[in-house]
């Protein structure tokens, strides 16, 4: 398997893992405070990441890498988890998943600005078309759903796209799992302090589903998924492999309907199929 194909396979596995993030977060915030959930997932993943770095005796990043690691930490360790957790207090996971269709455009944009990618003009046509479908749906639903929830989701997509692109660029030198582990380790002291500061007085009211949700977002969404995702972006190209995120709403909606029994409207399905179709056109012109 060549490098590009390996990148697409790794990216696809990462997308599958990330597809469960919003449903798991939705379950977890029913019993956990969003700030505690964000800090706890980052702290748990950070301790595991630090253990991996020590176990394999990884070389420390250079001083010039610290800014990139800080951007990654702010984008995917703190920003996206916190903003989505807050948003899911106002909207369902099925509704929020639609916004993930905007993530490829955000990732590709930052891939040009931070990662040096140069997709062809036709790529932007397909990418913008998929994003327009998502934005149109959000606009139609936002009035009757929650403008606050939608605004938080849009902010989450922007910071996540920046974190993805920055991490992919740095992964070309440090390696995929090393990047996310160093970003988690960098934010670990703050996340531990925040976790203990927001620790609930009692866990008596926390149900098993919330614990499962916390475990999933800590192990898979915060660590394991990034191992595959950053490797995929680095090997296959940020803009190209980033379009696989258009598949994430499809998988996420299926999980929301199956596990959470949330209503998935026909319009959600139509929009999801539309943005999924755009990935094939964008892929052709990504380079």
Short mmCIF file of C-alpha atoms in Angstrom, two decimals:
data_model
loop_
_atom_site.label_atom_id
_atom_site.label_comp_id
_atom_site.label_asym_id
_atom_site.label_seq_id
_atom_site.Cartn_x
_atom_site.Cartn_y
_atom_site.Cartn_z
CA UNK A 1 0.00 0.00 0.00
CA UNK A 2 1.46 3.37 -1.01
CA UNK A 3 1.71 6.35 1.32
CA UNK A 4 -1.38 8.15 -0.01
CA UNK A 5 -3.58 5.06 0.23
CA UNK A 6 -2.31 4.37 3.74
CA UNK A 7 -3.21 7.93 4.63
CA UNK A 8 -6.79 7.47 3.41
CA UNK A 9 -7.16 4.23 5.38
CA UNK A 10 -5.83 5.83 8.56
CA UNK A 11 -8.01 8.88 8.02
CA UNK A 12 -11.10 6.74 7.52
CA UNK A 13 -10.46 4.86 10.78
CA UNK A 14 -10.05 8.20 12.54
CA UNK A 15 -13.37 9.45 11.16
CA UNK A 16 -15.13 6.28 12.31
CA UNK A 17 -13.79 6.81 15.83
CA UNK A 18 -14.67 10.51 15.87
CA UNK A 19 -18.21 9.74 14.70
CA UNK A 20 -19.06 8.55 18.19
CA UNK A 21 -17.73 11.69 19.89
CA UNK A 22 -20.83 13.89 19.78
CA UNK A 23 -23.30 11.14 20.77
CA UNK A 24 -20.97 10.13 23.63
CA UNK A 25 -20.60 13.76 24.71
CA UNK A 26 -24.37 14.21 24.57
CA UNK A 27 -24.81 11.26 26.94
CA UNK A 28 -22.05 12.45 29.27
CA UNK A 29 -23.30 16.05 29.66
CA UNK A 30 -26.65 14.77 30.87
CA UNK A 31 -24.95 13.98 34.19
CA UNK A 32 -21.62 15.83 34.05
CA UNK A 33 -20.95 19.56 33.96
CA UNK A 34 -19.52 20.52 30.53
CA UNK A 35 -16.39 22.12 32.01
CA UNK A 36 -15.71 19.10 34.23
CA UNK A 37 -16.27 16.77 31.27
CA UNK A 38 -13.85 18.74 29.09
CA UNK A 39 -11.11 18.84 31.72
CA UNK A 40 -11.62 15.23 32.82
CA UNK A 41 -11.40 13.80 29.30
CA UNK A 42 -8.26 15.82 28.59
CA UNK A 43 -6.69 14.89 31.93
CA UNK A 44 -7.35 11.16 31.48
CA UNK A 45 -6.04 11.19 27.93
CA UNK A 46 -3.13 13.39 28.98
CA UNK A 47 -1.98 10.95 31.66
CA UNK A 48 -2.13 8.10 29.15
CA UNK A 49 -0.33 10.15 26.52
CA UNK A 50 2.42 11.13 28.95
CA UNK A 51 2.83 7.49 29.94
CA UNK A 52 3.27 6.52 26.27
CA UNK A 53 5.87 9.23 25.71
CA UNK A 54 7.84 8.07 28.75
CA UNK A 55 7.46 4.40 27.88
CA UNK A 56 8.86 4.85 24.36
CA UNK A 57 11.35 7.51 25.48
CA UNK A 58 10.27 9.93 22.80
CA UNK A 59 12.49 12.88 22.05
CA UNK A 60 11.17 16.18 23.39
CA UNK A 61 9.79 18.63 20.81
CA UNK A 62 12.03 21.51 19.82
CA UNK A 63 11.35 24.96 21.22
CA UNK A 64 9.97 26.06 17.86
CA UNK A 65 7.31 23.32 18.09
CA UNK A 66 5.80 24.68 21.30
CA UNK A 67 3.63 27.27 19.55
CA UNK A 68 2.18 24.64 17.23
CA UNK A 69 1.52 22.30 20.17
CA UNK A 70 -0.19 25.13 22.04
CA UNK A 71 -2.43 25.80 19.04
CA UNK A 72 -3.27 22.10 18.80
CA UNK A 73 -4.05 21.93 22.51
CA UNK A 74 -6.29 25.01 22.37
CA UNK A 75 -8.05 23.69 19.27
CA UNK A 76 -8.68 19.99 19.86
CA UNK A 77 -7.87 19.37 23.53
CA UNK A 78 -9.76 22.33 25.02
CA UNK A 79 -11.67 24.32 22.40
CA UNK A 80 -13.63 21.72 20.46
CA UNK A 81 -14.52 19.48 23.44
CA UNK A 82 -15.65 22.42 25.60
CA UNK A 83 -17.62 24.24 22.90
CA UNK A 84 -19.39 21.07 21.77
CA UNK A 85 -20.18 20.06 25.36
CA UNK A 86 -21.73 23.49 25.94
CA UNK A 87 -23.60 23.30 22.62
CA UNK A 88 -25.03 19.89 23.46
CA UNK A 89 -26.77 21.45 26.43
CA UNK A 90 -28.93 23.28 23.86
CA UNK A 91 -29.19 20.96 20.83
CA UNK A 92 -29.35 17.21 20.18
CA UNK A 93 -26.33 15.28 18.98
CA UNK A 94 -28.18 14.57 15.71
CA UNK A 95 -28.54 18.32 15.10
CA UNK A 96 -24.94 19.07 16.08
CA UNK A 97 -23.55 16.30 13.87
CA UNK A 98 -24.76 18.16 10.78
CA UNK A 99 -22.26 20.92 11.57
CA UNK A 100 -19.41 18.43 11.18
CA UNK A 101 -20.03 18.78 7.45
CA UNK A 102 -18.38 22.20 7.74
CA UNK A 103 -15.22 20.74 9.25
CA UNK A 104 -13.55 19.68 5.97
CA UNK A 105 -13.76 23.25 4.65
CA UNK A 106 -12.31 24.62 7.88
CA UNK A 107 -9.54 22.02 7.89
CA UNK A 108 -8.70 22.63 4.23
CA UNK A 109 -8.61 26.40 4.75
CA UNK A 110 -6.19 26.12 7.65
CA UNK A 111 -4.30 23.47 5.71
CA UNK A 112 -3.52 26.14 3.12
CA UNK A 113 -2.68 28.77 5.74
CA UNK A 114 -0.67 26.57 8.11
CA UNK A 115 0.17 23.35 6.28
CA UNK A 116 1.18 24.55 2.82
CA UNK A 117 -1.52 22.62 0.90
CA UNK A 118 -2.50 23.96 -2.52
CA UNK A 119 -5.74 22.32 -3.75
CA UNK A 120 -7.02 23.11 -7.25
CA UNK A 121 -9.90 25.60 -7.69
CA UNK A 122 -12.41 22.81 -8.41
CA UNK A 123 -11.68 21.38 -4.97
CA UNK A 124 -13.01 24.52 -3.33
CA UNK A 125 -16.16 24.32 -5.46
CA UNK A 126 -17.04 20.87 -4.13
CA UNK A 127 -15.93 21.66 -0.60
CA UNK A 128 -17.97 24.87 -0.50
CA UNK A 129 -20.97 23.08 -1.99
CA UNK A 130 -20.95 20.52 0.80
CA UNK A 131 -20.52 23.24 3.40
CA UNK A 132 -23.33 25.29 1.86
CA UNK A 133 -25.70 22.35 2.25
CA UNK A 134 -24.80 22.13 5.91
CA UNK A 135 -25.06 25.88 6.49
CA UNK A 136 -28.43 25.98 4.74
CA UNK A 137 -29.76 23.23 6.96
CA UNK A 138 -28.47 24.93 10.10
CA UNK A 139 -30.07 28.20 9.06
CA UNK A 140 -33.42 26.50 8.48
CA UNK A 141 -33.27 24.68 11.80
CA UNK A 142 -31.52 27.34 13.90
CA UNK A 143 -34.58 29.50 14.41
CA UNK A 144 -36.61 26.64 15.83
CA UNK A 145 -33.68 24.89 17.48
CA UNK A 146 -31.13 26.98 19.39
CA UNK A 147 -29.12 29.93 18.03
CA UNK A 148 -26.83 29.61 21.06
CA UNK A 149 -26.17 25.94 20.38
CA UNK A 150 -25.55 26.59 16.68
CA UNK A 151 -23.15 29.46 17.42
CA UNK A 152 -21.17 27.28 19.81
CA UNK A 153 -20.98 24.50 17.21
CA UNK A 154 -19.73 26.92 14.54
CA UNK A 155 -17.01 28.17 16.90
CA UNK A 156 -16.09 24.56 17.70
CA UNK A 157 -15.69 23.74 14.01
CA UNK A 158 -13.35 26.70 13.43
CA UNK A 159 -10.99 25.90 16.32
CA UNK A 160 -11.08 22.19 15.49
CA UNK A 161 -10.14 22.82 11.85
CA UNK A 162 -7.16 24.88 13.01
CA UNK A 163 -6.11 22.16 15.45
CA UNK A 164 -6.39 19.46 12.79
CA UNK A 165 -4.33 21.35 10.22
CA UNK A 166 -1.67 22.40 12.73
CA UNK A 167 -1.38 18.86 14.06
CA UNK A 168 -1.14 17.34 10.60
CA UNK A 169 1.67 19.70 9.61
CA UNK A 170 3.61 18.93 12.79
CA UNK A 171 2.97 15.17 12.41
CA UNK A 172 5.12 15.14 9.30
CA UNK A 173 8.13 15.66 11.58
CA UNK A 174 7.11 14.29 14.98
CA UNK A 175 4.69 11.51 14.04
CA UNK A 176 0.93 11.33 14.51
CA UNK A 177 0.61 9.79 17.96
CA UNK A 178 3.53 11.80 19.29
CA UNK A 179 1.86 15.10 18.34
CA UNK A 180 -1.41 14.46 20.15
CA UNK A 181 0.43 13.00 23.14
CA UNK A 182 2.68 16.06 23.45
CA UNK A 183 -0.32 18.41 23.06
CA UNK A 184 -2.16 16.51 25.79
CA UNK A 185 0.93 16.51 28.03
CA UNK A 186 1.36 20.26 27.52
CA UNK A 187 -2.19 20.96 28.66
CA UNK A 188 -2.20 18.31 31.42
CA UNK A 189 -1.32 20.55 34.42
CA UNK A 190 -4.08 23.03 33.61
CA UNK A 191 -6.61 20.33 32.83
CA UNK A 192 -5.88 18.51 36.11
CA UNK A 193 -6.35 21.71 38.11
CA UNK A 194 -9.57 22.51 36.26
CA UNK A 195 -10.86 18.98 36.74
CA UNK A 196 -10.37 19.09 40.50
CA UNK A 197 -11.77 22.64 40.68
CA UNK A 198 -15.00 21.55 38.97
CA UNK A 199 -15.22 18.14 40.63
CA UNK A 200 -18.86 17.46 41.54
CA UNK A 201 -19.56 17.06 45.28
CA UNK A 202 -20.97 13.61 44.62
CA UNK A 203 -21.09 11.09 41.78
CA UNK A 204 -24.18 9.41 43.19
CA UNK A 205 -26.40 10.85 40.48
CA UNK A 206 -24.11 9.90 37.60
CA UNK A 207 -25.52 7.02 35.59
CA UNK A 208 -23.55 4.25 33.85
CA UNK A 209 -24.22 5.74 30.41
CA UNK A 210 -22.52 8.99 31.42
CA UNK A 211 -19.47 7.05 32.62
CA UNK A 212 -19.36 5.15 29.33
CA UNK A 213 -19.59 8.46 27.46
CA UNK A 214 -16.71 9.90 29.50
CA UNK A 215 -14.62 6.79 28.88
CA UNK A 216 -15.24 6.95 25.13
CA UNK A 217 -14.39 10.64 24.68
CA UNK A 218 -11.31 10.25 26.90
CA UNK A 219 -9.80 7.17 25.28
CA UNK A 220 -11.08 7.20 21.71
CA UNK A 221 -12.07 10.77 20.85
CA UNK A 222 -9.18 12.40 22.70
CA UNK A 223 -6.33 9.98 22.01
CA UNK A 224 -6.79 6.88 19.85
CA UNK A 225 -8.74 8.64 17.11
CA UNK A 226 -6.01 11.26 16.72
CA UNK A 227 -3.32 8.61 16.29
CA UNK A 228 -5.03 7.51 13.07
CA UNK A 229 -6.30 10.94 12.05
CA UNK A 230 -3.04 12.86 12.22
CA UNK A 231 -1.21 10.02 10.46
CA UNK A 232 -3.82 10.08 7.70
CA UNK A 233 -3.65 13.85 7.23
CA UNK A 234 0.15 13.82 7.19
CA UNK A 235 0.41 10.97 4.68
CA UNK A 236 -2.51 11.73 2.37
CA UNK A 237 -2.64 15.51 2.52
CA UNK A 238 -4.60 17.79 4.85
CA UNK A 239 -7.12 19.03 2.28
CA UNK A 240 -7.58 15.65 0.58
CA UNK A 241 -7.98 13.34 3.56
CA UNK A 242 -9.80 16.08 5.45
CA UNK A 243 -12.75 15.60 3.09
CA UNK A 244 -13.38 12.23 4.74
CA UNK A 245 -14.95 14.23 7.52
CA UNK A 246 -17.94 14.65 5.22
CA UNK A 247 -18.67 11.01 6.01
CA UNK A 248 -18.74 11.67 9.75
CA UNK A 249 -22.29 13.09 9.87
CA UNK A 250 -23.59 9.94 8.21
CA UNK A 251 -22.01 7.66 10.81
CA UNK A 252 -22.86 10.04 13.63
CA UNK A 253 -26.53 10.27 12.71
CA UNK A 254 -26.73 6.49 12.58
CA UNK A 255 -25.28 6.30 16.10
CA UNK A 256 -27.57 9.05 17.41
CA UNK A 257 -30.63 7.28 16.05
CA UNK A 258 -29.52 3.79 17.14
CA UNK A 259 -28.01 4.44 20.58
CA UNK A 260 -29.75 7.62 21.74
CA UNK A 261 -33.07 7.09 19.93
CA UNK A 262 -32.94 10.68 18.70
CA UNK A 263 -35.15 11.71 15.82
CA UNK A 264 -33.35 11.88 12.48
CA UNK A 265 -35.53 13.82 10.06
CA UNK A 266 -35.67 13.11 6.31
CA UNK A 267 -34.08 16.53 5.73
CA UNK A 268 -31.09 15.53 7.90
CA UNK A 269 -30.62 12.43 5.76
CA UNK A 270 -30.88 14.39 2.51
CA UNK A 271 -28.34 16.96 3.67
CA UNK A 272 -26.00 14.26 4.91
CA UNK A 273 -26.14 12.36 1.63
CA UNK A 274 -25.51 15.62 -0.22
CA UNK A 275 -22.35 16.45 1.70
CA UNK A 276 -21.15 12.86 1.48
CA UNK A 277 -21.45 13.04 -2.32
CA UNK A 278 -19.26 16.14 -2.34
CA UNK A 279 -16.31 14.24 -0.86
CA UNK A 280 -15.79 12.32 -4.08
CA UNK A 281 -15.65 15.45 -6.20
CA UNK A 282 -13.38 17.25 -3.73
CA UNK A 283 -11.04 14.25 -3.48
CA UNK A 284 -10.45 14.28 -7.24
CA UNK A 285 -9.21 17.87 -7.23
CA UNK A 286 -7.51 18.01 -3.82
CA UNK A 287 -4.05 18.12 -5.40
#
